CSV table of C-alpha atoms in Angstrom, one decimal:
chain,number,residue,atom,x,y,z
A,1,UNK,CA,-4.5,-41.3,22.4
A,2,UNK,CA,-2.5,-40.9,25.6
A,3,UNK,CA,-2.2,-37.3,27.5
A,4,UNK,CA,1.6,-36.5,26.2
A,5,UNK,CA,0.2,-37.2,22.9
A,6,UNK,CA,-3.0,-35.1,23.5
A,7,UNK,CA,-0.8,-32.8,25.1
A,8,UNK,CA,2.0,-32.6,22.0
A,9,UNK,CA,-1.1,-32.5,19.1
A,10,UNK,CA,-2.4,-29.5,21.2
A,11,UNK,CA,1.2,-27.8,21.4
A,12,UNK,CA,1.3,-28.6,17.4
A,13,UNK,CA,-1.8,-27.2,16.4
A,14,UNK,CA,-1.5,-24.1,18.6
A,15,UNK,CA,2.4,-23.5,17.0
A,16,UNK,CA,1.1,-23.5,13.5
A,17,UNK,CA,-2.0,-21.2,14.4
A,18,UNK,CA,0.9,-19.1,15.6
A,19,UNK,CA,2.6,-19.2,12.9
A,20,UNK,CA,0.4,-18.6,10.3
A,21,UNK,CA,-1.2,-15.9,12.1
A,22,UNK,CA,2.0,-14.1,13.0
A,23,UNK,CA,3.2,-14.5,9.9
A,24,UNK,CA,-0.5,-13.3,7.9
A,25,UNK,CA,0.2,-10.4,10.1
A,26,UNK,CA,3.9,-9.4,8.9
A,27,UNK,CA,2.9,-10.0,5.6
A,28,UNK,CA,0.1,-7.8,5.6
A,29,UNK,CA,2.4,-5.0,7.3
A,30,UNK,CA,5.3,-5.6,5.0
A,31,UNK,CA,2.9,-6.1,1.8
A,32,UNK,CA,-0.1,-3.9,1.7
A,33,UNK,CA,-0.1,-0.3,0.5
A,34,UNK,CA,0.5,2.2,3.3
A,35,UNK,CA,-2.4,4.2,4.7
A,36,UNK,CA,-0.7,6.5,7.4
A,37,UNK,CA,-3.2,9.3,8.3
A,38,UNK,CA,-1.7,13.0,7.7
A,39,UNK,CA,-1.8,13.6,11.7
A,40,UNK,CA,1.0,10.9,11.9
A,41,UNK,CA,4.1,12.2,9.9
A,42,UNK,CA,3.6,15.4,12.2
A,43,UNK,CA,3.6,13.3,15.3
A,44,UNK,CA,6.2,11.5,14.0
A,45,UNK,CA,7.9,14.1,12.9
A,46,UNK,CA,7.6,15.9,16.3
A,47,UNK,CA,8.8,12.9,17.8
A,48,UNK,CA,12.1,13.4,15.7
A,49,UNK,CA,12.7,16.6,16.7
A,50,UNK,CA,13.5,16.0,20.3
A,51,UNK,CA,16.6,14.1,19.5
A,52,UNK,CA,20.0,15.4,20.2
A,53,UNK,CA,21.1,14.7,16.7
A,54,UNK,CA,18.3,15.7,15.3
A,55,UNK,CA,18.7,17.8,11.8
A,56,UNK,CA,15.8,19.2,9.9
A,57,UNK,CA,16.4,18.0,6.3
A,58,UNK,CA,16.9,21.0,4.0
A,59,UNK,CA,16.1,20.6,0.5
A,60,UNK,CA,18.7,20.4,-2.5
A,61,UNK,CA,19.1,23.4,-5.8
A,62,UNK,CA,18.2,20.0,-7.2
A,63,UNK,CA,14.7,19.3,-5.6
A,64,UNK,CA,13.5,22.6,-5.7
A,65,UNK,CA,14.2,22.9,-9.2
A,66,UNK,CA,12.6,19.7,-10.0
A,67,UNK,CA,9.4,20.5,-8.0
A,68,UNK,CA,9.1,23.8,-10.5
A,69,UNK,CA,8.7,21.8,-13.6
A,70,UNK,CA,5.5,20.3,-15.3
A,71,UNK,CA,5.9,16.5,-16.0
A,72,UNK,CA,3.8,15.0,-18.8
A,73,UNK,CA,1.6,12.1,-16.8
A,74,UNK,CA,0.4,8.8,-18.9
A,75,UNK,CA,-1.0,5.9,-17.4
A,76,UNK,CA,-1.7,2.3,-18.6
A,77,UNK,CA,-3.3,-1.1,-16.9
A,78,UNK,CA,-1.1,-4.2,-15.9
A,79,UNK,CA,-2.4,-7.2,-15.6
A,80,UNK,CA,-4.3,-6.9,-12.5
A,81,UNK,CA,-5.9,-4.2,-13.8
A,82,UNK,CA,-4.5,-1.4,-11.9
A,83,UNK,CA,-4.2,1.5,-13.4
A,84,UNK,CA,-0.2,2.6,-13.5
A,85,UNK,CA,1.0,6.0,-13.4
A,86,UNK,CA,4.4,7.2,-15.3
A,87,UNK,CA,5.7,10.9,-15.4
A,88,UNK,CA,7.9,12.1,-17.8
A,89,UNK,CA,10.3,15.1,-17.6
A,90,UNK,CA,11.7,15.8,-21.1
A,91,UNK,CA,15.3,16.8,-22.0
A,92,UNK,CA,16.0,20.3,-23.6
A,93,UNK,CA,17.0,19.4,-26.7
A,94,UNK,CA,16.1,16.1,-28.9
A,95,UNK,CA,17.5,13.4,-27.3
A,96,UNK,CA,17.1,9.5,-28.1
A,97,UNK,CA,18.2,8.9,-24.6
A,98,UNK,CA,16.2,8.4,-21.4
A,99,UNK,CA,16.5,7.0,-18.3
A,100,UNK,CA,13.8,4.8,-16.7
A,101,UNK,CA,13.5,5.4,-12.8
A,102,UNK,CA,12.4,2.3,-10.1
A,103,UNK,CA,11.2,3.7,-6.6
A,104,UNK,CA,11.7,1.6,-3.3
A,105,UNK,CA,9.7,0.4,-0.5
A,106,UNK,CA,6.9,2.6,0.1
A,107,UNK,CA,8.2,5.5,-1.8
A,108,UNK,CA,6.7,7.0,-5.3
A,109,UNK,CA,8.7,8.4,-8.2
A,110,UNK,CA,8.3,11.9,-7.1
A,111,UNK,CA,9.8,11.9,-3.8
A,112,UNK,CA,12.5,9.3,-4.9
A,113,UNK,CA,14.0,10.5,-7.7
A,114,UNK,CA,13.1,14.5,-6.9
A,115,UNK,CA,17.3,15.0,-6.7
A,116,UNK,CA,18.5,12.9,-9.2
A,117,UNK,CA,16.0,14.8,-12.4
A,118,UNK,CA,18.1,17.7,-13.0
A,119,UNK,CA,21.3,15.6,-13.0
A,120,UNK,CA,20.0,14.1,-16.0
A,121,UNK,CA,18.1,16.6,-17.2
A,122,UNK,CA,21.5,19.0,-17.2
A,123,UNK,CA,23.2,16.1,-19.6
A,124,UNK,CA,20.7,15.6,-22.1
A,125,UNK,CA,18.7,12.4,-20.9
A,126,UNK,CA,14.9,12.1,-20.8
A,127,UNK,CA,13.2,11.4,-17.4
A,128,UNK,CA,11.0,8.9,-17.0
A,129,UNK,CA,9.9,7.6,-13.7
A,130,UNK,CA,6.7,5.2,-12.4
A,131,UNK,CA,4.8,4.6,-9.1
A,132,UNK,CA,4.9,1.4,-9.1
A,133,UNK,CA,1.9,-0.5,-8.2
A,134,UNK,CA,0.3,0.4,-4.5
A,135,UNK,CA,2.5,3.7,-4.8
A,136,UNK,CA,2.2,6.8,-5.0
A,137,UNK,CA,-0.7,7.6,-7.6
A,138,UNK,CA,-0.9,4.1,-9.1
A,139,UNK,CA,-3.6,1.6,-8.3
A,140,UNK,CA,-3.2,-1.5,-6.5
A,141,UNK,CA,-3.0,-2.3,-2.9
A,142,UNK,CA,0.0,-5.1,-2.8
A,143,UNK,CA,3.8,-5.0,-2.8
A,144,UNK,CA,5.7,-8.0,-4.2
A,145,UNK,CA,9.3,-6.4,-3.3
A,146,UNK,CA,10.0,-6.4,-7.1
A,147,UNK,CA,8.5,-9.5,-9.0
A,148,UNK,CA,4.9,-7.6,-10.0
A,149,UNK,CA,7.1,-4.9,-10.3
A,150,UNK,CA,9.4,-5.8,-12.7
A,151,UNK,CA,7.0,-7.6,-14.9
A,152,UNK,CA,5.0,-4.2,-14.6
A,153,UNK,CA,8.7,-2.3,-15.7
A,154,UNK,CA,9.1,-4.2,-18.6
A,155,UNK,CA,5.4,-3.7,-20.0
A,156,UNK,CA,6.8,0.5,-19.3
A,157,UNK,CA,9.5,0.0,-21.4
A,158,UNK,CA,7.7,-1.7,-24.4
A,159,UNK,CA,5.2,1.3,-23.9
A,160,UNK,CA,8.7,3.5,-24.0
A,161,UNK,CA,9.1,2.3,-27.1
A,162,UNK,CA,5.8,2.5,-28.7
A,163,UNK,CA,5.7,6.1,-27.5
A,164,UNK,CA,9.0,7.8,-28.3
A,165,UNK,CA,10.5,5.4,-31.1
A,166,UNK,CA,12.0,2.2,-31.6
A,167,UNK,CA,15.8,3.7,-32.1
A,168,UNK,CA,15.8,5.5,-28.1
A,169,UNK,CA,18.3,4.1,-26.1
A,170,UNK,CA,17.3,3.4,-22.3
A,171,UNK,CA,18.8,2.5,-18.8
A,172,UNK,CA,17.6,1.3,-15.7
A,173,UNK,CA,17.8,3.4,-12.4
A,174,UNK,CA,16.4,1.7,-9.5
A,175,UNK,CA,17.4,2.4,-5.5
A,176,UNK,CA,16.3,-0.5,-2.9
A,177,UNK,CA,13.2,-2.3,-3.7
A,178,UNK,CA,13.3,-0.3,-7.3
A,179,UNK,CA,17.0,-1.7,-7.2
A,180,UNK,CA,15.4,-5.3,-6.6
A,181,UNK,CA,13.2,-4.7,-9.7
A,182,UNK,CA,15.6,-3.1,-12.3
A,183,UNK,CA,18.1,-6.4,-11.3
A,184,UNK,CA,15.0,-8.5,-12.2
A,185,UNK,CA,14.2,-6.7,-15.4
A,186,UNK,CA,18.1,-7.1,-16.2
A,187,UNK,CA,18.3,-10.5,-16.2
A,188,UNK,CA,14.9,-11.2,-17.8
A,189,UNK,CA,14.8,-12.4,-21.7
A,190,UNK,CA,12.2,-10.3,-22.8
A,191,UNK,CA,14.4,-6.9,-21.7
A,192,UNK,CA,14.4,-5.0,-24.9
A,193,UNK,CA,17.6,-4.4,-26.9
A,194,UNK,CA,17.3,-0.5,-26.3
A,195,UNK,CA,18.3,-1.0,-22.4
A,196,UNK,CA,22.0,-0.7,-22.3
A,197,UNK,CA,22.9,-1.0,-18.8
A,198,UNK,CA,21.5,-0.7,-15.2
A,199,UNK,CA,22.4,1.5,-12.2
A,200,UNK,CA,21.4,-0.6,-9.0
A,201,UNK,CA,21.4,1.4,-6.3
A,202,UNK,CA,21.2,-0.6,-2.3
A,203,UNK,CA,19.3,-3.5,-3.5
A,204,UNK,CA,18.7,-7.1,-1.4
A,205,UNK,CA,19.8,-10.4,-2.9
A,206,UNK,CA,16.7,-11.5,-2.8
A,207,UNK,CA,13.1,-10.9,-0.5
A,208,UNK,CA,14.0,-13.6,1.4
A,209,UNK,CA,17.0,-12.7,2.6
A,210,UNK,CA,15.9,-9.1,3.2
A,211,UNK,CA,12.9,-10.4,5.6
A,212,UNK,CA,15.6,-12.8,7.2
A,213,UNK,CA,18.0,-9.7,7.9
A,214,UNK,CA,15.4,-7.4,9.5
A,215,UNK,CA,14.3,-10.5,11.3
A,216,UNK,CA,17.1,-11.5,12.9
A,217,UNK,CA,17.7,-7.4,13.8
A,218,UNK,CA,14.6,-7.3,15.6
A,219,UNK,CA,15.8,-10.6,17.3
A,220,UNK,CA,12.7,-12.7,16.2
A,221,UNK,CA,13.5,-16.3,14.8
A,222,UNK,CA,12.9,-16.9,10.8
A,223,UNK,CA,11.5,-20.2,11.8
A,224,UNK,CA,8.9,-20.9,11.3
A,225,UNK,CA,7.5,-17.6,10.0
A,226,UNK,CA,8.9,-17.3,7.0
A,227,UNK,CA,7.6,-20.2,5.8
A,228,UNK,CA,4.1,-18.8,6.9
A,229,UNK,CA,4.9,-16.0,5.0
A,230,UNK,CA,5.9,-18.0,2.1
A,231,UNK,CA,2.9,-19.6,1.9
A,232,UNK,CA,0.9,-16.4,2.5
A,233,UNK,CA,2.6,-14.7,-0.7
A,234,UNK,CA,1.7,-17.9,-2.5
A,235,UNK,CA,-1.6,-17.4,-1.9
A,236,UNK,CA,-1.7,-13.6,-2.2
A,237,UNK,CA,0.2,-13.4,-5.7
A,238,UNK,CA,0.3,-16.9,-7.8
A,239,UNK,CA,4.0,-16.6,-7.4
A,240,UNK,CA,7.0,-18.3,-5.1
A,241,UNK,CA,8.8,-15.9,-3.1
A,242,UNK,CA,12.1,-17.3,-4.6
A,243,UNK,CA,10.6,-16.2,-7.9
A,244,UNK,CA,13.0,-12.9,-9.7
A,245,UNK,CA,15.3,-13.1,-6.8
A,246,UNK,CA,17.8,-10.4,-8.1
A,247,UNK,CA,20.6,-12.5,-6.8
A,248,UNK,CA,19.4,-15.3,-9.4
A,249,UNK,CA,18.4,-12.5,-12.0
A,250,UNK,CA,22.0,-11.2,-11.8
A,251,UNK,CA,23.8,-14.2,-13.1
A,252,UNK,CA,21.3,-14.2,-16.4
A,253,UNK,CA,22.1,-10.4,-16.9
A,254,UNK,CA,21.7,-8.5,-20.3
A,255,UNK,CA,23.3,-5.1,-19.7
A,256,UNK,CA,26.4,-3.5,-17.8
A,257,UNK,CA,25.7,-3.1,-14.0
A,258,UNK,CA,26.7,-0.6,-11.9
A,259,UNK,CA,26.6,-1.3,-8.3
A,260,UNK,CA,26.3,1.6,-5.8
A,261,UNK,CA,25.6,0.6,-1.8
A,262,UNK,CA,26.6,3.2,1.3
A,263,UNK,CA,29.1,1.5,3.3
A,264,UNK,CA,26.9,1.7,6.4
A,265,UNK,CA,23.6,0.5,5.2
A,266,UNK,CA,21.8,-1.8,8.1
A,267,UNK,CA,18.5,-1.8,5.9
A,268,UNK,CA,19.7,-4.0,3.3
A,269,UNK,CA,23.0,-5.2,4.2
A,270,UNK,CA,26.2,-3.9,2.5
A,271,UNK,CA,27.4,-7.5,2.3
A,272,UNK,CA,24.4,-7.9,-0.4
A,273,UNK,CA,25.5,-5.7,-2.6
A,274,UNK,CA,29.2,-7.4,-2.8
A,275,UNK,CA,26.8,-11.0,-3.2
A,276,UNK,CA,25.1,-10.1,-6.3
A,277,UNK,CA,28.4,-8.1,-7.6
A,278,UNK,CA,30.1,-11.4,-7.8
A,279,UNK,CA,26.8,-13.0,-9.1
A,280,UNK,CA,26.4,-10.4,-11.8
A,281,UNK,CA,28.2,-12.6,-14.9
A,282,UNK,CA,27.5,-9.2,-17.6
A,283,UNK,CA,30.2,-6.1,-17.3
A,284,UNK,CA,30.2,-4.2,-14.0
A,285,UNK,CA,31.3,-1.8,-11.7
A,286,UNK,CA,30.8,-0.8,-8.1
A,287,UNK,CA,30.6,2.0,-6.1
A,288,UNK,CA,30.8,1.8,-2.3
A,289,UNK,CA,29.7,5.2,-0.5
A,290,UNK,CA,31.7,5.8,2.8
A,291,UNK,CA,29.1,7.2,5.4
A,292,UNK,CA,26.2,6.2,3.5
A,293,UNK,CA,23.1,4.7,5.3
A,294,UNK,CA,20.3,3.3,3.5
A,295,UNK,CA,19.3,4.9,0.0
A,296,UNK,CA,21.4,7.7,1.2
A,297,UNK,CA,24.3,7.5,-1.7
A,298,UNK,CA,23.7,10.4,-3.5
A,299,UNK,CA,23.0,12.6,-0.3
A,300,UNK,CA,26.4,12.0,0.9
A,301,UNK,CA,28.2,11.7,-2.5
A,302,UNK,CA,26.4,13.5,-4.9
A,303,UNK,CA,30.5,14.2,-6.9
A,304,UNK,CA,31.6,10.5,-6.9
A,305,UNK,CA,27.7,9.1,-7.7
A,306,UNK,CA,27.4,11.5,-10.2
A,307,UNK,CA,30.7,10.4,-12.2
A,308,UNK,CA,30.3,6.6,-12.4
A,309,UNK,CA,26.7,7.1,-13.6
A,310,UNK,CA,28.2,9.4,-16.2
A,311,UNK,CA,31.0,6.8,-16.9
A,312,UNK,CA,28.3,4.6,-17.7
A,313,UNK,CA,26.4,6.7,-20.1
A,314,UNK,CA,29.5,7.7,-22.3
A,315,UNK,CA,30.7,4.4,-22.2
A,316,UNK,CA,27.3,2.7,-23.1
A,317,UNK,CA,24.9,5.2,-25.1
């Protein structure tokens, strides 16, 4: 072997040991349960402070309402054994409707959905949210960025069903990553006939894409670490990471989707949302939120989120 040869097997060798560490290491970061020590949300928070723009965030009537009431807890095991945790909040009177809440990226069900409860609480629907696995109070220490997730989502809706009757009538609310696994439960063929539409609130078109876009923010090349990170998910779950891409799951859908992304969302691109409206082959709708950052619909529009979701339940329960 001649030195440019030496020289190029060297430069090979030491690329893909780049690679595959770089991308173990982004994987890990983006994949693993979050283990932030207390002392760091006040530093962070501190940090915060000091900008110019800087506005402490003042709870809703909503929130503080919903952090009054008691929520029945249940939990079951998924397939990795994990133990899963589900709270319920039920409505006032006997209803045979409830709504089934998705959390995002490291978030839980409690701090997600805190200002939406009373909104469907006030119109008669029963509450029930999950921590998805390696969230919140639920076992496990991966993120799939929806595929676990859904599959997870669907074994909570035949436990639904089990629990409160066969004749309740359920729909899907799911914001970024829970957005991503509501879409995937939509368009799956095992979604039970009691799910009568979805509410998919900032959700990516598929991981892939949403790795890609944060990527190329940060300026750092796709190649060739996604395909490290491909690979790396392979090995980590058993599963492709083209597998449930909600932009594929769309075009398979069951139920009526409704579509809601803030106009100004650089966390998961607005363009997505207009991608997997035109994907989406069931009835739909869509809501674009002027103002609106990531997951920040409802904060900015509580009126005009409000009334489509409530277009869809007297149109579709």
């Amino acid at each position: 072997m001649n030195r440019k040869s030496k020289i190029a097997l060297v430069s090979a060798c030491a690329a893909g040991i780049y690679s595959a560490l770089t991308g173990l290491v982004y994987y890990e970061v983006m994949g693993r349960r979050a283990h932030i020590p207390p002392f760091a949300f006040s530093l962070a928070d501190k940090k915060a402070q000091k900008k110019p723009d800087y506005k402490p965030y003042k709870e809703t009537d909503g929130e503080k309402w919903f952090k009054e009431q008691s929520l029945i807890e249940f939990t079951r095991t998924n397939e990795e054994n994990h133990a899963l945790k589900a709270y319920f909040l039920p409505a006032e009177n006997d209803s045979k409707k409830f709504v089934f809440l998705s959390h995002g990226y490291r978030s839980n069900a409690r701090d997600e959905f805190g200002r939406f409860a009373k909104f469907y609480h006030d119109n008669g629907v029963n509450v029930f949210m999950v921590d998805h696995q390696a969230a919140g109070q639920s076992e496990g220490g991966l993120i799939t960025f929806g595929q676990r997730e859904a599959r997870d989502g669907l074994g909570w809706l035949d436990f639904m069903i089990d629990t409160f009757g066969d004749d309740i009538e359920i729909f899907l609310h799911g914001i970024s990553m829970g957005c991503a696994t509501v879409t995937a439960m939509t368009g799956n063929d095992t979604l039970p006939e009691n799910v009568k539409f979805t509410v998919a609130d900032c959700g990516y078109t598929s991981m892939l894409d949403e790795f890609k876009s944060n990527l190329d923010k940060a300026h750092v090349p796709a190649f060739p670490l996604l395909n490290a990170v491909s690979v790396i998910h392979r090995a980590a779950t058993g599963m492709s990471i083209k597998e449930g891409a909600p932009i594929d799951m769309v075009k398979n859908a069951k139920v009526p989707v409704l579509f809601i992304h803030g106009a100004t969302d650089d966390f998961v691109p607005t363009t997505m949302v207009f991608e997997l409206y035109e994907a989406c082959t069931s009835e739909k709708d869509l809501l674009i939120v002027d103002d609106a950052e990531h997951a920040e619909s409802y904060k900015k529009d509580p009126a005009s989120y409000e009334a489509k979701v409530k277009e869809f339940m007297d149109k579709y329960l």
